[in-house]
PDB file of C-alpha atoms in Angstrom:
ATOM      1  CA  UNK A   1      94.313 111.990 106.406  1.00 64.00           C
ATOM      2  CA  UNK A   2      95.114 112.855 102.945  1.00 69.00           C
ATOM      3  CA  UNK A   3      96.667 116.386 104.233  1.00 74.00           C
ATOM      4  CA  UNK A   4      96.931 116.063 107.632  1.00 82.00           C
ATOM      5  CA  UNK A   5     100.996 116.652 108.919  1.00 84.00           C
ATOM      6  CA  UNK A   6     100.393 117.295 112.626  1.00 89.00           C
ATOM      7  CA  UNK A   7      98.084 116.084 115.792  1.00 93.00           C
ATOM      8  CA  UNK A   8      98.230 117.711 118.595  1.00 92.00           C
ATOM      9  CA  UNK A   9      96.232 116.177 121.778  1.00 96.00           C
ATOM     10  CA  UNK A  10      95.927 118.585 124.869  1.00 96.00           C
ATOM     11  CA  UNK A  11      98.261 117.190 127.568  1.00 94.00           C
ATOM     12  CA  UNK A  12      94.888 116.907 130.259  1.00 97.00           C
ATOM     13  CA  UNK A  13      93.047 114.620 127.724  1.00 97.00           C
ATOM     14  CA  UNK A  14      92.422 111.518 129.841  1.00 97.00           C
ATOM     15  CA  UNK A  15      90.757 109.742 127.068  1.00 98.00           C
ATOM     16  CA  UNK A  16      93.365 110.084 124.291  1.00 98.00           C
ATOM     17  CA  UNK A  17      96.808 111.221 124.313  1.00 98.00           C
ATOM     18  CA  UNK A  18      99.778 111.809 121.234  1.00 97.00           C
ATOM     19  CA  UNK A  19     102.414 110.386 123.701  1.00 96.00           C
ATOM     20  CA  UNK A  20     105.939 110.986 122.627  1.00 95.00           C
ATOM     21  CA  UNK A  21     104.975 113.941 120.271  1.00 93.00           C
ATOM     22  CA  UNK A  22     103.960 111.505 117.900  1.00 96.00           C
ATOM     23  CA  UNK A  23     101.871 113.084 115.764  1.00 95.00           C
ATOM     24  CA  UNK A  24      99.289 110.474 115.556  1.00 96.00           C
ATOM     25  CA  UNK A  25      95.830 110.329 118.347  1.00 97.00           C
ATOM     26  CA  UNK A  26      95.776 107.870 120.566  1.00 98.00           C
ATOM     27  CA  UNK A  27      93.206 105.878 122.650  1.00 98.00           C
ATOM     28  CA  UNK A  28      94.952 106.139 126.200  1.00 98.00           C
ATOM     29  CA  UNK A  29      93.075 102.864 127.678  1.00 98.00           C
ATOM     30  CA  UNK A  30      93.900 100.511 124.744  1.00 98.00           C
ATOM     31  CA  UNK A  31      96.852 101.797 123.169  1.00 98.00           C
ATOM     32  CA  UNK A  32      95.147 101.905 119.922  1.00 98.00           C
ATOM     33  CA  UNK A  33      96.781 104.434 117.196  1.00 98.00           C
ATOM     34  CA  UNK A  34      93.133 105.590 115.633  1.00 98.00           C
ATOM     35  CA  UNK A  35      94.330 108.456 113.354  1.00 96.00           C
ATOM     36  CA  UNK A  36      98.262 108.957 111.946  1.00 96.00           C
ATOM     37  CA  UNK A  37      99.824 110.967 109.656  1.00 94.00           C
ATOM     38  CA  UNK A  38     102.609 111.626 107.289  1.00 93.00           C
ATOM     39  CA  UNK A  39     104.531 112.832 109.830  1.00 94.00           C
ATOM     40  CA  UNK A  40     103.763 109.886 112.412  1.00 96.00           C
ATOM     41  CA  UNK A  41     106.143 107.546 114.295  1.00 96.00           C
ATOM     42  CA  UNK A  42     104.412 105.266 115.972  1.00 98.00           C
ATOM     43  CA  UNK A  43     105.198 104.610 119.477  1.00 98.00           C
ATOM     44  CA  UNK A  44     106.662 101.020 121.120  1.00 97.00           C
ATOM     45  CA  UNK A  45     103.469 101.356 123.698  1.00 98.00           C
ATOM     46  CA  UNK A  46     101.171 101.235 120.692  1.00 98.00           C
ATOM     47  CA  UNK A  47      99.563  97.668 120.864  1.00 98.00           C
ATOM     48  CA  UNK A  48      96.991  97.845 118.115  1.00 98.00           C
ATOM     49  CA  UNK A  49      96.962 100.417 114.699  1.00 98.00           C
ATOM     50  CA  UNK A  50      93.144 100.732 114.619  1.00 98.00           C
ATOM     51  CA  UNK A  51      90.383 100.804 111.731  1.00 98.00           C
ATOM     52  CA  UNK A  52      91.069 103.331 109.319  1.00 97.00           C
ATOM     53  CA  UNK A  53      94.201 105.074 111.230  1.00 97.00           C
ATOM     54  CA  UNK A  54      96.310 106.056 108.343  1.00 96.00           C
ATOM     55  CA  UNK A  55      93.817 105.560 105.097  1.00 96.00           C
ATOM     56  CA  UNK A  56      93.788 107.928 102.240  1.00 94.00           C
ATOM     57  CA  UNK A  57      97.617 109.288 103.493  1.00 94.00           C
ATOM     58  CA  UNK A  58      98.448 109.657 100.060  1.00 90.00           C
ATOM     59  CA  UNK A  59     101.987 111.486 101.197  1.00 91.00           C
ATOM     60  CA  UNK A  60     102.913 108.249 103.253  1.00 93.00           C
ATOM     61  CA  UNK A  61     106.023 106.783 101.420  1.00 93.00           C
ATOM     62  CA  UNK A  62     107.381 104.503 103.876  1.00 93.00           C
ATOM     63  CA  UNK A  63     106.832 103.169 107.506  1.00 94.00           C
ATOM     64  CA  UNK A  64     108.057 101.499 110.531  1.00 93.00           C
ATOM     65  CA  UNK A  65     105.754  99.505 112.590  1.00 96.00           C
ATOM     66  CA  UNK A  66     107.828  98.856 116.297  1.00 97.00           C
ATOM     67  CA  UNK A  67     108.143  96.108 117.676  1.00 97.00           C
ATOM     68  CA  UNK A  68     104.878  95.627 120.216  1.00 98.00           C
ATOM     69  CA  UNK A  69     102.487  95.881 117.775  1.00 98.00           C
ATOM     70  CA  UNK A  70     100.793  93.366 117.713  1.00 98.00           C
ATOM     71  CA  UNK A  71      97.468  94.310 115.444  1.00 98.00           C
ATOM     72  CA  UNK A  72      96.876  95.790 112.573  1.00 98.00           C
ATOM     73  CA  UNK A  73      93.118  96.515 111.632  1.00 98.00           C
ATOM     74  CA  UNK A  74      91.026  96.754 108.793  1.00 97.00           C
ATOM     75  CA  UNK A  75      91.741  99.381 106.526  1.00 97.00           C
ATOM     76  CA  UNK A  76      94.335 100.764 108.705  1.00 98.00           C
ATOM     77  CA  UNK A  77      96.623 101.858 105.264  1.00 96.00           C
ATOM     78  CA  UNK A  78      94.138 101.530 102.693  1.00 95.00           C
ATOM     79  CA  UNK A  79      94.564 103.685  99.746  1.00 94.00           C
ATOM     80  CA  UNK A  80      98.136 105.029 100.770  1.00 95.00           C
ATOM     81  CA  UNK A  81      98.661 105.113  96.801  1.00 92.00           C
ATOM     82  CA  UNK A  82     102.609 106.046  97.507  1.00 93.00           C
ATOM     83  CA  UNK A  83     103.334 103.768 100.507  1.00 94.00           C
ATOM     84  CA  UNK A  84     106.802 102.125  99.303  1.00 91.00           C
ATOM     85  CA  UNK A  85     107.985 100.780 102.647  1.00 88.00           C
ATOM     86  CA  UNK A  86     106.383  98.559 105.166  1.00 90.00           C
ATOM     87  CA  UNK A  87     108.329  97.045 108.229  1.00 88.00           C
ATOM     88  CA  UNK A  88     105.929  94.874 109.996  1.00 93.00           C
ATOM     89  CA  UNK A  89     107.709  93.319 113.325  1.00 96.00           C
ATOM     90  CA  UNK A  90     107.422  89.976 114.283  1.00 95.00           C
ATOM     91  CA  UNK A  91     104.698  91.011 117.681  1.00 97.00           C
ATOM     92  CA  UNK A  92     102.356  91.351 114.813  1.00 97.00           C
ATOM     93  CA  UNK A  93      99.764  88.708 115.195  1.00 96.00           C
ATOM     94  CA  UNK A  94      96.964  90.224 112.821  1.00 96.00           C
ATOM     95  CA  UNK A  95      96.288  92.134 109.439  1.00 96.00           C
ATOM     96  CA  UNK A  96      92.713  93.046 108.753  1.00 96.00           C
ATOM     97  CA  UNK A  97      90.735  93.231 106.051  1.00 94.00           C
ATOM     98  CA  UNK A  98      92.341  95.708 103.185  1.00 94.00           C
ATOM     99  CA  UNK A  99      94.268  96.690 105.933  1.00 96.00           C
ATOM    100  CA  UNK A 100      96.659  97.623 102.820  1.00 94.00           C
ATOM    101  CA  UNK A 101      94.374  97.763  99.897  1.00 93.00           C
ATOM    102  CA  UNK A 102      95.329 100.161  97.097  1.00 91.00           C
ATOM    103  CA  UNK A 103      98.885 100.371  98.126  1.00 91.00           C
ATOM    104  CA  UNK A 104      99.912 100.132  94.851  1.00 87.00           C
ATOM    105  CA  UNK A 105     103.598 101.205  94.867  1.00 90.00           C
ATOM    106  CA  UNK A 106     104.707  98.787  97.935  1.00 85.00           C
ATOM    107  CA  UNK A 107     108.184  96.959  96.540  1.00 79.00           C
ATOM    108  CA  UNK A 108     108.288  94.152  98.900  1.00 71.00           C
ATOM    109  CA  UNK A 109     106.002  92.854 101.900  1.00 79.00           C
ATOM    110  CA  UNK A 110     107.503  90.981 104.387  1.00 81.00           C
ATOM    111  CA  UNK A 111     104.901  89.563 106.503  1.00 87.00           C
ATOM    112  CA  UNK A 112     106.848  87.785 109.891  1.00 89.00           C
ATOM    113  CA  UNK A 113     105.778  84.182 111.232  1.00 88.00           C
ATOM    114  CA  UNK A 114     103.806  86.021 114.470  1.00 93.00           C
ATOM    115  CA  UNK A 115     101.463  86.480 111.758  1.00 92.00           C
ATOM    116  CA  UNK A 116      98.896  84.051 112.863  1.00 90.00           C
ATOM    117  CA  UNK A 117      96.076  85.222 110.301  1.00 91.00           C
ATOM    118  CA  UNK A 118      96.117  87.418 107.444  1.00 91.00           C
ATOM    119  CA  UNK A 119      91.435  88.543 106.794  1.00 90.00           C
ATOM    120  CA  UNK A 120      90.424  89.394 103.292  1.00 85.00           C
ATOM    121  CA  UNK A 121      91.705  91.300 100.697  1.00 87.00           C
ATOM    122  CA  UNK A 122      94.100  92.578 102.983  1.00 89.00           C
ATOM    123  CA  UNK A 123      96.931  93.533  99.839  1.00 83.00           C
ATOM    124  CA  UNK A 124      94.197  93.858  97.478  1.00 80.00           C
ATOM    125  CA  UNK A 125      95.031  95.777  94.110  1.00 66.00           C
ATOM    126  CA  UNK A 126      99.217  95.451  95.058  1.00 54.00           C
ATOM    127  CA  UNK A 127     101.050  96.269  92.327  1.00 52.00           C
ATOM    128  CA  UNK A 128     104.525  96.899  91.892  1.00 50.00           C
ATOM    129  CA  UNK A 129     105.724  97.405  88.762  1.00 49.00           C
ATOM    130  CA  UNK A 130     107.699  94.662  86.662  1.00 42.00           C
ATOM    131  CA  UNK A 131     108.353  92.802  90.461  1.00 44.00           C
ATOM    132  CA  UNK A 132     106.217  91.207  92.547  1.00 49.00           C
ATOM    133  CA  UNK A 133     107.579  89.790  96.207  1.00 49.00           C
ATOM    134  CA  UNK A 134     105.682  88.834  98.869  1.00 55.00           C
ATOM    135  CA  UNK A 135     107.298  86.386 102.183  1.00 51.00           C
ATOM    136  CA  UNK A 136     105.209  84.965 103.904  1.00 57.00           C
ATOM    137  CA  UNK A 137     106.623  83.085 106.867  1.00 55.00           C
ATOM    138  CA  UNK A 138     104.379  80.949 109.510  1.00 56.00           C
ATOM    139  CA  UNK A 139     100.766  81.723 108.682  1.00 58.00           C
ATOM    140  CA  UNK A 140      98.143  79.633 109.867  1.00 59.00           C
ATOM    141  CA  UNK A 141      94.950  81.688 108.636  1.00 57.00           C
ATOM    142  CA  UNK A 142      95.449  83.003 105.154  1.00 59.00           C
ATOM    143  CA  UNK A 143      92.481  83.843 103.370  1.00 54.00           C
ATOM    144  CA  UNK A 144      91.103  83.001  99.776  1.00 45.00           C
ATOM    145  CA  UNK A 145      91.675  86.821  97.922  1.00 45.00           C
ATOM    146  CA  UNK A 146      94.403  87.996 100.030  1.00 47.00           C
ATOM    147  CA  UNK A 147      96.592  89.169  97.466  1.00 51.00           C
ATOM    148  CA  UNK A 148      94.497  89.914  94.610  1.00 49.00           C
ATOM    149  CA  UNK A 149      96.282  91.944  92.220  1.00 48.00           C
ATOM    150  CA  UNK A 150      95.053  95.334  90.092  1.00 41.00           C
ATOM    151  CA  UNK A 151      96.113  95.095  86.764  1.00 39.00           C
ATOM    152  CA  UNK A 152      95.697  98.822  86.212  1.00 39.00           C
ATOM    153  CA  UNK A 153      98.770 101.582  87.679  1.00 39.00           C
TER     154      UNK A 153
END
């Protein structure tokens, strides 16, 4: 993902589709976003961001997860080093494993109280700066490491 700008599926794809020019693939049956980029807005039919979907986007400064989301995987922003911005909506249920890991630049993280578990290392190596702000709101599975913090920038 680290220079990908624009996805393109072919309209007579029955498997996967980039519904509302969205510039992202997506798995038609499940509604899972597997592979976004820069220039992705991510549908209200999306149900889950998948494994992996926007890692190593580098470019990625800021974005809005809509409402009807209600997963986010594993690794699904790992590594987006200038990720600033994160809405997450309150249909979000889940956030996988270093499903932000190595988003080092993120200012605040508001995490909403669908949240029902947040897996491992899932804000690993956040740093911000001189500021560190995290709300949590509701969560009834948080585990041990989630926020471990790099101490390098």
């Amino acid at each position: 993902c680290i220079n990908l700008t624009e996805i393109i599926v072919d309209p007579n794809n029955e498997v996967y589709d980039s519904r509302e020019n969205c510039n992202a693939l997506i798995e038609t049956k499940t509604n899972t976003l597997l592979c976004g980029s820069v220039n992705t807005t991510i549908p209200s039919s999306v149900k889950v961001i998948g494994k992996k979907a926007f890692s190593a986007c580098y470019n990625l400064t800021k974005m809005v997860i809509p409402e009807g989301v209600e997963r986010i995987e594993s690794r699904a922003f790992e590594s987006c080093r200038y990720l600033e911005s994160i809405v997450i909506p309150n249909t979000v249920n889940y956030i996988g494993d270093n499903a932000f890991g190595g988003c080092q630049r993120l200012k605040d993280i508001k995490i909403p109280g669908s949240v029902e578990e947040i897996s491992d290392k899932a804000f690993s190596k956040y740093t911000n700066g001189d500021e560190e702000k995290i709300i949590l709101k509701g969560i009834s599975s948080l585990k041990l490491c989630d926020f471990t913090k790099s101490s390098s920038k």
